Amino acid sequence: MIPPSLLPVRNVASHKGDFGHVYCIAGSRGLSGAAALCAQAALRAGAGLVSLAVPKSLHDPMAAKLTEVMLHPLAETKQGSLSLQAFPEILDWLEQMDAIALGPGLSQNPQTAELIRRLLPRIVKPLVVDADGLNALVGEIDLLKKLTLPVILTPHPGEMGRLVNLSVSDIQRDRQRIAIELARKYRVVVVLKGAGTVVTNFDGSLYVNETGNPGMATGGCGDVLAGLIAGLLGQKLSPFDAARLGVYLHGLAADLAASQVGPVGLIASDIADRIPQAIHQYQNLPT
C-alpha cells in the first residue's frame, strides 16, 4: 500500500506557485492528441501551471482544446514535428520549469529524434521520458549515463524490448528482473507498463501496482500516465514516489471510470478526467 502522506493535504493559503510548473514537450502532426492528454493529465494531477511545447502548426487546435494550458509554439519540420531549430528556445524555457514530460506524440522523425537526444543531457529538472522520447534512445541508451538527475522511463513491453534488445515475450516472462537491471545499470526509475505495472528505483526499491483494469488497453493511456507523473514531480515528490503514486492513481482513475461506463469503450480522457477523484479517494485512505 502507498501511504497517503506522499501527497499531503494542501494548506488553505496555497497558491499555484506552490505546486510546480510542468513543461510537456509533446505532439506532432497526426499525434496532437497525445500532447493534449499529457498536458491535461498534468493539470488534473494538481500541477500549478502547465506549459506545452508543440510544433507551431498545432498552436491553434491546441489553444481551442486546452483552455488552461499555456502554449509554446516552436519551429517544426516539413512533416509537422519539432525541429532542431527549436533547441535553443526549449533550453531557455526549461530554466523556468519544475518538471518535464518528454516524448508523447513527438513522432520518430529523424530530426526530432536528434533534438530529443541533444536535449536529454541538458535537462537538469525532474523528467519523465515516454513514447517517442524512448524511441529516440533505441541504440543510444548509454546517453542516459550523461544525465545529472535520475530520470523516469515509462516503457510498455514493446518499447522496453527495443531499449534492451529483447523480444516482448522475453520481457513479459521476467518483468521485474529486467526492470530492476535497467534501473540499476543507468541509475533511473523504470515504469514497465502493463497488467501489474512494475516500478523500480535504481536502489532496488520495487512496487508492483494492483489498480487498473482491461479497459486501459486503449490509445492515449500512456500519455495520461506521463503527464500525471510529471504533475506529481512538479509537486516535489521524489522520482520513485512520483512514479509509483502516478501508476497507482492512473489505475485507480481507470477503475473509477470503468465502474461508471464499463471497461469496454473506456477512453484515455475518461481516465484523465477522474484523476482528481482518484487523488481524493487516495488521500482519504486509512493510515
Backbone as CSV, one residue per row, in Angstrom:
resi,resn,N_x,N_y,N_z,CA_x,CA_y,CA_z,C_x,C_y,C_z
1,MET,0.837,-1.192,0.000,0.000,0.000,0.000,0.877,1.249,0.000
2,ILE,0.504,2.239,-0.792,1.232,3.500,-0.834,0.674,4.426,0.234
3,PRO,1.497,4.961,1.121,0.973,5.801,2.206,0.352,7.095,1.685
4,PRO,-0.815,7.489,2.205,-1.459,8.729,1.755,-0.618,9.975,1.972
5,SER,0.382,9.890,2.854,1.214,11.050,3.165,2.119,11.476,2.016
6,LEU,2.233,10.660,0.952,3.089,11.058,-0.167,2.613,12.363,-0.803
7,LEU,1.316,12.590,-0.789,0.745,13.807,-1.373,-0.100,14.466,-0.295
8,PRO,0.499,15.352,0.491,-0.208,15.894,1.658,-1.375,16.797,1.267
9,VAL,-2.297,16.943,2.197,-3.422,17.868,2.016,-2.887,19.290,1.916
10,ARG,-3.486,20.091,1.051,-2.975,21.430,0.776,-3.352,22.436,1.867
11,ASN,-2.418,23.340,2.110,-2.648,24.434,3.031,-3.663,25.413,2.465
12,VAL,-4.482,25.987,3.328,-5.530,26.897,2.871,-4.956,28.128,2.172
13,ALA,-3.712,28.489,2.496,-3.093,29.673,1.893,-2.255,29.343,0.659
14,SER,-2.411,28.147,0.100,-1.624,27.740,-1.062,-1.929,28.601,-2.276
15,HIS,-0.929,28.700,-3.171,-1.134,29.369,-4.458,-0.486,28.517,-5.544
16,LYS,-0.752,28.862,-6.811,-0.318,27.999,-7.916,1.188,27.784,-7.967
17,GLY,1.945,28.753,-7.482,3.391,28.606,-7.487,3.894,27.520,-6.561
18,ASP,3.040,27.092,-5.629,3.447,26.049,-4.685,3.445,24.657,-5.301
19,PHE,2.816,24.501,-6.470,2.558,23.158,-6.978,3.207,22.874,-8.318
20,GLY,4.171,23.694,-8.666,5.039,23.357,-9.779,4.549,23.789,-11.143
21,HIS,5.522,24.097,-11.998,5.271,24.435,-13.402,5.806,23.271,-14.232
22,VAL,4.911,22.570,-14.899,5.259,21.385,-15.680,5.354,21.764,-17.156
23,TYR,6.396,21.274,-17.806,6.631,21.538,-19.227,6.481,20.233,-19.985
24,CYS,5.460,20.139,-20.817,5.249,18.966,-21.662,5.789,19.260,-23.056
25,ILE,6.748,18.491,-23.492,7.311,18.599,-24.838,6.732,17.434,-25.613
26,ALA,5.741,17.735,-26.456,4.922,16.650,-26.986,4.204,17.078,-28.257
27,GLY,3.764,16.069,-29.007,2.880,16.306,-30.134,3.581,16.510,-31.464
28,SER,2.872,16.141,-32.511,3.288,16.368,-33.888,2.037,16.226,-34.748
29,ARG,2.172,16.566,-36.016,1.020,16.438,-36.912,0.542,14.978,-36.940
30,GLY,-0.730,14.777,-36.670,-1.294,13.435,-36.609,-1.252,12.808,-35.232
31,LEU,-0.487,13.394,-34.309,-0.355,12.864,-32.956,-0.593,13.956,-31.912
32,SER,-1.427,14.914,-32.260,-1.670,16.031,-31.348,-2.426,15.597,-30.100
33,GLY,-3.229,14.540,-30.209,-3.977,14.078,-29.049,-3.086,13.657,-27.904
34,ALA,-1.934,13.092,-28.217,-1.003,12.672,-27.169,-0.547,13.869,-26.349
35,ALA,-0.273,14.978,-27.017,0.151,16.192,-26.329,-0.957,16.727,-25.433
36,ALA,-2.172,16.732,-25.955,-3.300,17.240,-25.186,-3.549,16.392,-23.943
37,LEU,-3.508,15.081,-24.085,-3.749,14.199,-22.953,-2.665,14.344,-21.887
38,CYS,-1.427,14.460,-22.315,-0.314,14.619,-21.375,-0.459,15.899,-20.565
39,ALA,-0.716,17.010,-21.251,-0.841,18.292,-20.570,-2.053,18.312,-19.640
40,GLN,-3.171,17.780,-20.115,-4.375,17.760,-19.297,-4.173,16.926,-18.043
41,ALA,-3.489,15.794,-18.168,-3.248,14.936,-17.013,-2.348,15.612,-15.988
42,ALA,-1.365,16.394,-16.450,-0.503,17.120,-15.513,-1.319,18.111,-14.697
43,LEU,-2.259,18.780,-15.343,-3.149,19.690,-14.618,-4.034,18.929,-13.640
44,ARG,-4.605,17.830,-14.098,-5.502,17.053,-13.250,-4.757,16.457,-12.050
45,ALA,-3.458,16.260,-12.195,-2.656,15.749,-11.084,-2.377,16.805,-10.031
46,GLY,-2.688,18.052,-10.343,-2.513,19.116,-9.362,-1.391,20.080,-9.638
47,ALA,-0.763,20.011,-10.808,0.280,20.989,-11.129,-0.300,22.402,-11.094
48,GLY,0.474,23.345,-10.579,0.002,24.719,-10.520,-0.081,25.370,-11.877
49,LEU,0.896,25.052,-12.735,0.948,25.585,-14.094,1.430,24.482,-15.035
50,VAL,0.916,24.494,-16.247,1.382,23.578,-17.278,1.589,24.350,-18.566
51,SER,2.775,24.191,-19.148,3.072,24.730,-20.473,3.317,23.568,-21.422
52,LEU,2.891,23.752,-22.666,3.000,22.701,-23.666,3.787,23.214,-24.866
53,ALA,4.917,22.561,-25.134,5.733,22.878,-26.301,5.284,22.006,-27.453
54,VAL,4.839,22.644,-28.546,4.330,21.908,-29.702,4.849,22.533,-30.994
55,PRO,4.852,21.781,-32.088,5.128,22.381,-33.391,4.146,23.530,-33.649
56,LYS,4.634,24.586,-34.269,3.835,25.805,-34.374,2.504,25.610,-35.078
57,SER,2.418,24.657,-35.997,1.160,24.443,-36.705,0.084,23.831,-35.812
58,LEU,0.462,23.343,-34.644,-0.522,22.781,-33.712,-1.047,23.807,-32.722
59,HIS,-0.547,25.032,-32.795,-0.954,26.021,-31.800,-2.462,26.233,-31.764
60,ASP,-3.064,26.493,-32.895,-4.485,26.847,-32.905,-5.377,25.702,-32.435
61,PRO,-5.190,24.474,-32.933,-6.048,23.401,-32.404,-5.826,23.129,-30.922
62,MET,-4.593,23.261,-30.451,-4.340,23.057,-29.028,-4.947,24.183,-28.193
63,ALA,-4.904,25.404,-28.711,-5.499,26.527,-27.995,-7.006,26.345,-27.842
64,ALA,-7.631,25.766,-28.856,-9.068,25.520,-28.792,-9.409,24.399,-27.817
65,LYS,-8.505,23.466,-27.663,-8.778,22.270,-26.854,-8.371,22.428,-25.395
66,LEU,-7.300,23.169,-25.138,-6.686,23.214,-23.810,-6.762,24.632,-23.246
67,THR,-7.882,24.974,-22.676,-8.099,26.333,-22.187,-7.110,26.718,-21.094
68,GLU,-6.771,25.778,-20.216,-5.970,26.110,-19.033,-4.472,25.923,-19.226
69,VAL,-4.051,25.465,-20.386,-2.632,25.185,-20.642,-2.005,26.337,-21.418
70,MET,-0.808,26.740,-21.012,-0.056,27.746,-21.766,0.690,27.068,-22.902
71,LEU,0.649,27.668,-24.077,1.215,27.049,-25.268,2.508,27.720,-25.700
72,HIS,3.425,26.880,-26.168,4.729,27.357,-26.614,4.964,26.797,-28.012
73,PRO,4.527,27.516,-29.057,4.705,27.023,-30.429,6.153,27.175,-30.878
74,LEU,6.666,26.122,-31.533,8.080,26.068,-31.868,8.300,25.685,-33.323
75,ALA,9.523,25.889,-33.776,9.898,25.555,-35.153,9.644,24.085,-35.425
76,GLU,9.199,23.792,-36.655,8.827,22.424,-36.984,9.435,21.972,-38.298
77,THR,9.462,20.659,-38.470,9.919,20.068,-39.721,8.803,20.142,-40.765
78,LYS,9.128,19.762,-41.981,8.108,19.733,-43.034,7.015,18.716,-42.715
79,GLN,7.322,17.744,-41.897,6.344,16.723,-41.523,5.510,17.130,-40.304
80,GLY,5.750,18.322,-39.771,4.940,18.808,-38.661,5.368,18.315,-37.297
81,SER,6.657,17.999,-37.145,7.200,17.629,-35.836,8.225,18.676,-35.412
82,LEU,8.608,18.660,-34.150,9.572,19.641,-33.662,10.911,19.480,-34.387
83,SER,11.498,20.609,-34.770,12.762,20.581,-35.499,13.919,20.958,-34.590
84,LEU,15.136,20.724,-35.079,16.327,21.092,-34.313,16.407,22.589,-34.044
85,GLN,15.776,23.386,-34.882,15.791,24.839,-34.675,15.111,25.234,-33.365
86,ALA,14.297,24.339,-32.812,13.616,24.630,-31.549,14.534,24.476,-30.337
87,PHE,15.706,23.899,-30.525,16.590,23.546,-29.410,16.903,24.721,-28.474
88,PRO,17.412,25.858,-28.972,17.779,26.918,-28.028,16.588,27.508,-27.284
89,GLU,15.432,27.593,-27.942,14.266,28.146,-27.274,13.761,27.208,-26.177
90,ILE,13.788,25.917,-26.444,13.400,24.961,-25.412,14.334,25.069,-24.209
91,LEU,15.633,25.185,-24.449,16.583,25.316,-23.340,16.256,26.528,-22.476
92,ASP,15.907,27.641,-23.100,15.546,28.836,-22.333,14.325,28.585,-21.460
93,TRP,13.342,27.898,-22.007,12.123,27.635,-21.257,12.337,26.631,-20.134
94,LEU,13.242,25.698,-20.333,13.483,24.696,-19.298,13.897,25.318,-17.974
95,GLU,14.585,26.442,-18.037,15.060,27.083,-16.813,13.915,27.533,-15.908
96,GLN,12.745,27.771,-16.498,11.607,28.265,-15.733,10.747,27.141,-15.148
97,MET,11.050,25.901,-15.493,10.169,24.785,-15.180,10.621,24.010,-13.944
98,ASP,9.666,23.288,-13.357,9.948,22.441,-12.197,9.983,20.960,-12.537
99,ALA,9.322,20.560,-13.615,9.303,19.163,-14.030,8.994,19.111,-15.525
100,ILE,9.451,18.033,-16.167,9.347,17.910,-17.628,8.748,16.557,-17.987
101,ALA,7.854,16.560,-18.974,7.408,15.324,-19.637,7.842,15.424,-21.088
102,LEU,8.613,14.458,-21.542,9.205,14.498,-22.880,8.838,13.246,-23.663
103,GLY,8.179,13.427,-24.802,8.017,12.291,-25.693,6.656,12.004,-26.286
104,PRO,5.545,12.202,-25.559,4.263,11.775,-26.123,3.969,12.410,-27.482
105,GLY,3.787,11.576,-28.481,3.381,12.054,-29.796,4.401,12.880,-30.550
106,LEU,5.670,12.825,-30.169,6.668,13.659,-30.852,7.004,13.149,-32.248
107,SER,6.699,11.911,-32.540,6.972,11.242,-33.813,8.390,10.676,-33.809
108,GLN,8.663,9.844,-34.810,10.003,9.286,-34.965,10.747,9.939,-36.127
109,ASN,10.371,11.147,-36.448,11.110,11.916,-37.451,12.586,11.980,-37.033
110,PRO,13.528,11.709,-37.935,14.948,11.683,-37.549,15.435,12.987,-36.922
111,GLN,14.969,14.113,-37.427,15.404,15.390,-36.865,14.847,15.589,-35.454
112,THR,13.620,15.176,-35.248,13.018,15.281,-33.915,13.717,14.345,-32.940
113,ALA,14.055,13.142,-33.395,14.785,12.217,-32.540,16.145,12.786,-32.134
114,GLU,16.817,13.449,-33.064,18.095,14.085,-32.738,17.901,15.232,-31.747
115,LEU,16.816,15.979,-31.894,16.501,17.032,-30.929,16.357,16.441,-29.531
116,ILE,15.642,15.339,-29.424,15.465,14.687,-28.125,16.807,14.283,-27.536
117,ARG,17.664,13.689,-28.356,18.971,13.233,-27.855,19.850,14.402,-27.428
118,ARG,19.733,15.536,-28.093,20.512,16.710,-27.682,19.951,17.344,-26.404
119,LEU,18.644,17.268,-26.253,18.017,17.873,-25.078,18.311,17.103,-23.802
120,LEU,18.295,15.791,-23.876,18.345,14.977,-22.662,19.505,15.320,-21.725
121,PRO,20.743,15.436,-22.215,21.829,15.754,-21.280,21.754,17.173,-20.712
122,ARG,20.941,18.028,-21.313,20.841,19.419,-20.871,19.687,19.648,-19.895
123,ILE,18.859,18.644,-19.691,17.727,18.799,-18.777,18.184,18.470,-17.364
124,VAL,18.073,19.446,-16.486,18.512,19.271,-15.094,17.325,19.427,-14.140
125,LYS,16.137,19.160,-14.635,14.925,19.168,-13.816,14.338,17.757,-13.805
126,PRO,13.525,17.424,-12.805,12.888,16.099,-12.783,12.167,15.824,-14.103
127,LEU,12.353,14.619,-14.627,11.997,14.347,-16.020,11.332,12.984,-16.175
128,VAL,10.257,12.962,-16.975,9.630,11.723,-17.425,9.883,11.587,-18.918
129,VAL,10.404,10.437,-19.338,10.629,10.173,-20.759,9.696,9.053,-21.180
130,ASP,8.863,9.346,-22.180,7.827,8.418,-22.599,7.808,8.323,-24.120
131,ALA,7.216,7.249,-24.628,6.839,7.128,-26.038,8.003,7.451,-26.977
132,ASP,7.867,8.498,-27.802,8.916,8.797,-28.774,10.192,9.316,-28.121
133,GLY,10.114,9.763,-26.888,11.336,10.039,-26.147,12.139,8.770,-25.931
134,LEU,11.445,7.668,-25.650,12.101,6.367,-25.503,12.588,5.839,-26.843
135,ASN,11.779,6.027,-27.875,12.181,5.551,-29.203,13.484,6.201,-29.663
136,ALA,13.695,7.454,-29.282,14.924,8.152,-29.667,16.154,7.568,-28.981
137,LEU,15.943,6.784,-27.924,17.061,6.186,-27.183,17.444,4.802,-27.685
138,VAL,16.654,4.250,-28.589,16.977,2.913,-29.100,18.328,2.956,-29.809
139,GLY,19.255,2.135,-29.361,20.612,2.144,-29.893,21.488,3.235,-29.320
140,GLU,20.897,4.120,-28.501,21.640,5.253,-27.915,21.396,5.316,-26.409
141,ILE,21.091,4.183,-25.798,20.652,4.201,-24.410,21.747,4.656,-23.442
142,ASP,23.005,4.518,-23.816,24.082,4.988,-22.938,24.047,6.496,-22.733
143,LEU,23.270,7.185,-23.532,23.071,8.619,-23.317,22.521,8.899,-21.924
144,LEU,21.800,7.932,-21.361,21.244,8.112,-20.018,22.337,8.305,-18.972
145,LYS,23.523,7.805,-19.238,24.613,7.953,-18.276,25.103,9.393,-18.173
146,LYS,24.720,10.222,-19.127,25.131,11.626,-19.116,24.169,12.512,-18.341
147,LEU,23.033,11.961,-17.923,22.056,12.767,-17.207,22.511,12.985,-15.771
148,THR,22.262,14.181,-15.262,22.723,14.531,-13.919,21.701,14.214,-12.841
149,LEU,20.426,14.056,-13.204,19.383,13.714,-12.252,18.731,12.396,-12.667
150,PRO,18.220,11.640,-11.694,17.501,10.412,-12.063,16.284,10.739,-12.926
151,VAL,16.119,10.025,-14.001,15.020,10.221,-14.933,14.057,9.050,-14.797
152,ILE,12.790,9.293,-15.076,11.779,8.242,-15.057,11.510,7.812,-16.491
153,LEU,11.706,6.530,-16.770,11.393,5.953,-18.079,10.082,5.180,-17.958
154,THR,9.174,5.355,-18.934,7.860,4.726,-18.837,7.569,3.859,-20.065
155,PRO,8.316,2.805,-20.298,8.098,1.976,-21.489,6.965,0.971,-21.324
156,HIS,6.249,0.702,-22.403,5.435,-0.504,-22.452,6.354,-1.643,-22.888
157,PRO,5.905,-2.900,-22.846,6.812,-4.010,-23.138,7.505,-3.917,-24.493
158,GLY,6.825,-3.395,-25.516,7.464,-3.252,-26.825,8.601,-2.257,-26.792
159,GLU,8.386,-1.117,-26.150,9.438,-0.109,-26.035,10.588,-0.626,-25.180
160,MET,10.251,-1.339,-24.112,11.295,-1.913,-23.263,12.144,-2.896,-24.060
161,GLY,11.485,-3.720,-24.866,12.225,-4.683,-25.673,13.188,-4.019,-26.634
162,ARG,12.754,-2.929,-27.243,13.641,-2.214,-28.169,14.808,-1.567,-27.433
163,LEU,14.575,-1.097,-26.227,15.650,-0.463,-25.461,16.737,-1.459,-25.066
164,VAL,16.332,-2.661,-24.674,17.306,-3.630,-24.153,17.534,-4.796,-25.108
165,ASN,17.002,-4.680,-26.318,17.235,-5.668,-27.376,16.738,-7.063,-26.990
166,LEU,15.498,-7.104,-26.512,14.837,-8.359,-26.201,13.454,-8.378,-26.850
167,SER,12.892,-9.551,-27.021,11.538,-9.647,-27.557,10.516,-9.302,-26.474
168,VAL,9.310,-9.000,-26.906,8.244,-8.714,-25.949,7.990,-9.922,-25.051
169,SER,8.011,-11.122,-25.628,7.789,-12.318,-24.816,8.884,-12.491,-23.773
170,ASP,10.126,-12.145,-24.124,11.217,-12.190,-23.136,10.952,-11.216,-21.992
171,ILE,10.530,-10.018,-22.348,10.218,-9.005,-21.332,9.114,-9.502,-20.411
172,GLN,8.047,-10.013,-20.975,6.886,-10.407,-20.192,7.169,-11.608,-19.295
173,ARG,8.114,-12.424,-19.664,8.449,-13.592,-18.846,9.207,-13.224,-17.584
174,ASP,9.883,-12.066,-17.592,10.762,-11.733,-16.461,10.736,-10.225,-16.213
175,ARG,9.541,-9.688,-16.046,9.351,-8.237,-15.993,10.139,-7.568,-14.860
176,GLN,10.046,-8.125,-13.680,10.680,-7.470,-12.540,12.202,-7.442,-12.679
177,ARG,12.784,-8.579,-13.020,14.251,-8.629,-13.109,14.772,-7.675,-14.175
178,ILE,14.130,-7.664,-15.326,14.608,-6.813,-16.416,14.476,-5.339,-16.055
179,ALA,13.363,-4.968,-15.411,13.184,-3.579,-14.996,14.224,-3.177,-13.960
180,ILE,14.484,-4.058,-13.000,15.470,-3.756,-11.956,16.862,-3.600,-12.560
181,GLU,17.219,-4.474,-13.473,18.555,-4.394,-14.087,18.736,-3.104,-14.869
182,LEU,17.709,-2.694,-15.613,17.809,-1.441,-16.371,17.936,-0.255,-15.422
183,ALA,17.130,-0.248,-14.361,17.176,0.852,-13.406,18.547,0.967,-12.750
184,ARG,19.120,-0.163,-12.363,20.419,-0.135,-11.682,21.544,0.263,-12.637
185,LYS,21.507,-0.264,-13.849,22.597,-0.011,-14.784,22.699,1.465,-15.153
186,TYR,21.536,2.126,-15.312,21.552,3.513,-15.782,21.119,4.523,-14.717
187,ARG,20.931,4.058,-13.478,20.525,4.933,-12.365,19.271,5.729,-12.742
188,VAL,18.241,5.005,-13.124,16.966,5.608,-13.500,15.842,4.934,-12.711
189,VAL,14.666,5.515,-12.802,13.442,4.878,-12.321,12.746,4.301,-13.548
190,VAL,12.363,3.045,-13.471,11.709,2.380,-14.600,10.264,2.069,-14.239
191,VAL,9.366,2.460,-15.136,7.952,2.111,-15.032,7.652,1.195,-16.218
192,LEU,7.635,-0.101,-15.972,7.342,-1.064,-17.037,5.846,-1.318,-17.024
193,LYS,5.164,-0.746,-18.005,3.709,-0.736,-18.019,3.131,-2.095,-18.392
194,GLY,1.844,-2.244,-18.094,1.140,-3.478,-18.369,0.381,-3.934,-17.137
195,ALA,-0.334,-5.038,-17.238,-1.027,-5.578,-16.067,-0.013,-5.849,-14.965
196,GLY,-0.225,-5.260,-13.786,0.774,-5.350,-12.733,1.998,-4.532,-13.073
197,THR,1.787,-3.249,-13.420,2.907,-2.368,-13.777,4.002,-2.429,-12.717
198,VAL,5.233,-2.579,-13.187,6.396,-2.675,-12.305,7.077,-1.307,-12.243
199,VAL,7.280,-0.821,-11.026,8.005,0.434,-10.819,9.222,0.113,-9.965
200,THR,10.401,0.434,-10.455,11.609,0.123,-9.696,12.587,1.285,-9.736
201,ASN,13.256,1.471,-8.629,14.251,2.522,-8.478,15.641,1.934,-8.668
202,PHE,16.606,2.803,-8.929,17.972,2.314,-9.130,18.580,1.732,-7.870
203,ASP,17.972,2.000,-6.697,18.481,1.410,-5.457,17.875,0.035,-5.180
204,GLY,17.066,-0.470,-6.106,16.460,-1.783,-5.952,15.055,-1.767,-5.392
205,SER,14.553,-0.593,-4.960,13.176,-0.497,-4.462,12.209,-0.923,-5.557
206,LEU,11.148,-1.632,-5.161,10.228,-2.204,-6.141,8.791,-2.000,-5.688
207,TYR,7.932,-1.627,-6.643,6.499,-1.534,-6.405,5.801,-2.182,-7.584
208,VAL,4.870,-3.085,-7.304,4.061,-3.713,-8.346,2.622,-3.261,-8.142
209,ASN,2.067,-2.614,-9.130,0.757,-1.985,-8.984,-0.382,-2.999,-9.088
210,GLU,-1.460,-2.714,-8.334,-2.626,-3.591,-8.339,-3.898,-2.896,-8.797
211,THR,-3.838,-1.600,-9.067,-5.023,-0.926,-9.593,-5.043,-1.047,-11.117
212,GLY,-6.207,-0.759,-11.713,-6.320,-0.788,-13.164,-7.167,-1.948,-13.649
213,ASN,-7.499,-1.930,-14.925,-8.408,-2.919,-15.494,-8.188,-3.009,-17.002
214,PRO,-8.758,-4.017,-17.667,-8.519,-4.196,-19.107,-9.026,-3.057,-19.985
215,GLY,-9.882,-2.205,-19.458,-10.336,-1.054,-20.234,-9.223,-0.085,-20.582
216,MET,-8.079,-0.221,-19.910,-6.940,0.660,-20.159,-6.181,0.288,-21.428
217,ALA,-6.589,-0.792,-22.059,-5.930,-1.213,-23.307,-6.487,-0.397,-24.461
218,THR,-6.174,0.880,-24.452,-6.676,1.810,-25.466,-5.673,2.940,-25.649
219,GLY,-5.641,3.513,-26.834,-4.653,4.542,-27.137,-4.776,5.765,-26.256
220,GLY,-3.626,6.293,-25.851,-3.583,7.525,-25.077,-3.409,7.342,-23.595
221,CYS,-3.609,6.110,-23.086,-3.472,5.905,-21.646,-2.053,6.196,-21.163
222,GLY,-1.057,5.829,-21.962,0.324,6.114,-21.579,0.627,7.599,-21.557
223,ASP,0.011,8.366,-22.444,0.208,9.812,-22.455,-0.353,10.434,-21.176
224,VAL,-1.492,9.915,-20.736,-2.075,10.375,-19.476,-1.130,10.068,-18.316
225,LEU,-0.568,8.863,-18.298,0.340,8.495,-17.213,1.566,9.393,-17.189
226,ALA,2.143,9.685,-18.340,3.332,10.545,-18.384,3.030,11.921,-17.801
227,GLY,1.892,12.503,-18.186,1.527,13.811,-17.654,1.221,13.768,-16.174
228,LEU,0.569,12.694,-15.737,0.246,12.539,-14.317,1.507,12.468,-13.471
229,ILE,2.461,11.653,-13.892,3.711,11.549,-13.134,4.450,12.879,-13.129
230,ALA,4.488,13.566,-14.265,5.149,14.877,-14.315,4.464,15.872,-13.381
231,GLY,3.142,15.811,-13.319,2.419,16.685,-12.403,2.790,16.441,-10.954
232,LEU,3.025,15.185,-10.592,3.458,14.859,-9.235,4.904,15.283,-8.994
233,LEU,5.758,15.136,-10.000,7.136,15.619,-9.874,7.160,17.119,-9.611
234,GLY,6.278,17.847,-10.278,6.210,19.296,-10.072,5.819,19.674,-8.664
235,GLN,5.174,18.743,-7.954,4.792,18.974,-6.560,5.842,18.439,-5.586
236,LYS,7.038,18.206,-6.138,8.238,17.906,-5.361,8.273,16.502,-4.767
237,LEU,7.518,15.569,-5.340,7.711,14.180,-4.956,9.019,13.689,-5.567
238,SER,9.662,12.733,-4.909,10.864,12.141,-5.465,10.497,11.360,-6.726
239,PRO,11.455,11.109,-7.604,11.122,10.368,-8.823,10.461,9.021,-8.559
240,PHE,10.965,8.248,-7.603,10.360,6.943,-7.331,8.957,7.090,-6.758
241,ASP,8.778,8.031,-5.838,7.452,8.235,-5.258,6.465,8.762,-6.303
242,ALA,6.912,9.682,-7.154,6.034,10.196,-8.207,5.631,9.083,-9.165
243,ALA,6.581,8.207,-9.475,6.292,7.120,-10.410,5.314,6.121,-9.811
244,ARG,5.568,5.668,-8.587,4.680,4.644,-8.022,3.312,5.221,-7.688
245,LEU,3.252,6.453,-7.178,1.956,7.049,-6.903,1.214,7.355,-8.202
246,GLY,1.939,7.811,-9.215,1.308,8.087,-10.501,0.678,6.840,-11.098
247,VAL,1.391,5.732,-11.040,0.866,4.470,-11.562,-0.370,4.036,-10.780
248,TYR,-0.302,4.155,-9.467,-1.442,3.792,-8.622,-2.667,4.643,-8.944
249,LEU,-2.490,5.962,-9.015,-3.612,6.861,-9.281,-4.169,6.673,-10.688
250,HIS,-3.290,6.420,-11.637,-3.696,6.171,-13.017,-4.631,4.952,-13.079
251,GLY,-4.229,3.885,-12.431,-5.072,2.704,-12.404,-6.357,2.916,-11.631
252,LEU,-6.274,3.645,-10.520,-7.466,3.915,-9.719,-8.459,4.782,-10.496
253,ALA,-7.960,5.785,-11.204,-8.833,6.614,-12.029,-9.511,5.774,-13.106
254,ALA,-8.780,4.821,-13.674,-9.366,3.916,-14.665,-10.413,3.010,-14.033
255,ASP,-10.182,2.580,-12.800,-11.175,1.756,-12.112,-12.445,2.553,-11.830
256,LEU,-12.268,3.817,-11.444,-13.433,4.671,-11.219,-14.211,4.871,-12.518
257,ALA,-13.485,5.061,-13.621,-14.146,5.225,-14.917,-14.886,3.955,-15.313
258,ALA,-14.239,2.803,-15.132,-14.862,1.537,-15.522,-16.105,1.247,-14.693
259,SER,-16.094,1.687,-13.438,-17.267,1.452,-12.593,-18.470,2.258,-13.066
260,GLN,-18.220,3.321,-13.835,-19.294,4.187,-14.303,-19.679,3.918,-15.756
261,VAL,-18.703,3.631,-16.599,-19.001,3.457,-18.024,-18.723,2.041,-18.516
262,GLY,-18.108,1.212,-17.664,-17.715,-0.129,-18.084,-16.339,-0.106,-18.721
263,PRO,-15.659,-1.253,-18.787,-14.312,-1.288,-19.345,-14.271,-1.225,-20.867
264,VAL,-15.343,-1.633,-21.524,-15.359,-1.626,-22.984,-15.771,-0.237,-23.469
265,GLY,-14.917,0.386,-24.269,-15.190,1.728,-24.739,-14.661,2.822,-23.826
266,LEU,-14.015,2.424,-22.723,-13.329,3.395,-21.875,-12.212,4.038,-22.691
267,ILE,-12.052,5.363,-22.596,-11.015,6.061,-23.361,-10.099,6.826,-22.415
268,ALA,-8.960,7.227,-22.947,-7.924,7.835,-22.110,-8.417,9.091,-21.400
269,SER,-9.228,9.888,-22.057,-9.705,11.105,-21.403,-10.642,10.793,-20.243
270,ASP,-11.304,9.624,-20.265,-12.088,9.204,-19.109,-11.191,9.071,-17.887
271,ILE,-9.993,8.551,-18.110,-9.041,8.381,-17.011,-8.542,9.739,-16.522
272,ALA,-8.126,10.588,-17.451,-7.624,11.913,-17.061,-8.660,12.684,-16.262
273,ASP,-9.910,12.612,-16.677,-10.963,13.374,-16.005,-11.208,12.901,-14.580
274,ARG,-10.847,11.664,-14.275,-11.108,11.117,-12.938,-9.876,11.109,-12.042
275,ILE,-8.788,11.694,-12.496,-7.602,11.782,-11.632,-7.894,12.538,-10.337
276,PRO,-8.587,13.695,-10.375,-8.871,14.372,-9.099,-9.683,13.510,-8.134
277,GLN,-10.650,12.768,-8.651,-11.440,11.871,-7.815,-10.561,10.774,-7.221
278,ALA,-9.639,10.250,-8.030,-8.717,9.226,-7.532,-7.818,9.794,-6.437
279,ILE,-7.330,11.007,-6.621,-6.487,11.638,-5.592,-7.277,11.826,-4.309
280,HIS,-8.510,12.288,-4.427,-9.351,12.483,-3.241,-9.543,11.170,-2.499
281,GLN,-9.816,10.096,-3.232,-10.003,8.791,-2.598,-8.710,8.327,-1.952
282,TYR,-7.587,8.514,-2.637,-6.278,8.116,-2.100,-5.963,8.863,-0.802
283,GLN,-6.210,10.166,-0.784,-5.854,10.959,0.398,-6.744,10.651,1.594
284,ASN,-7.865,9.985,1.362,-8.757,9.640,2.447,-8.669,8.171,2.836
285,LEU,-7.625,7.475,2.329,-7.398,6.111,2.769,-7.016,6.092,4.240
286,PRO,-7.388,5.067,4.965,-6.957,4.974,6.369,-5.450,4.846,6.468
287,THR,-4.859,5.500,7.432,-3.404,5.460,7.601,-3.010,4.261,8.456
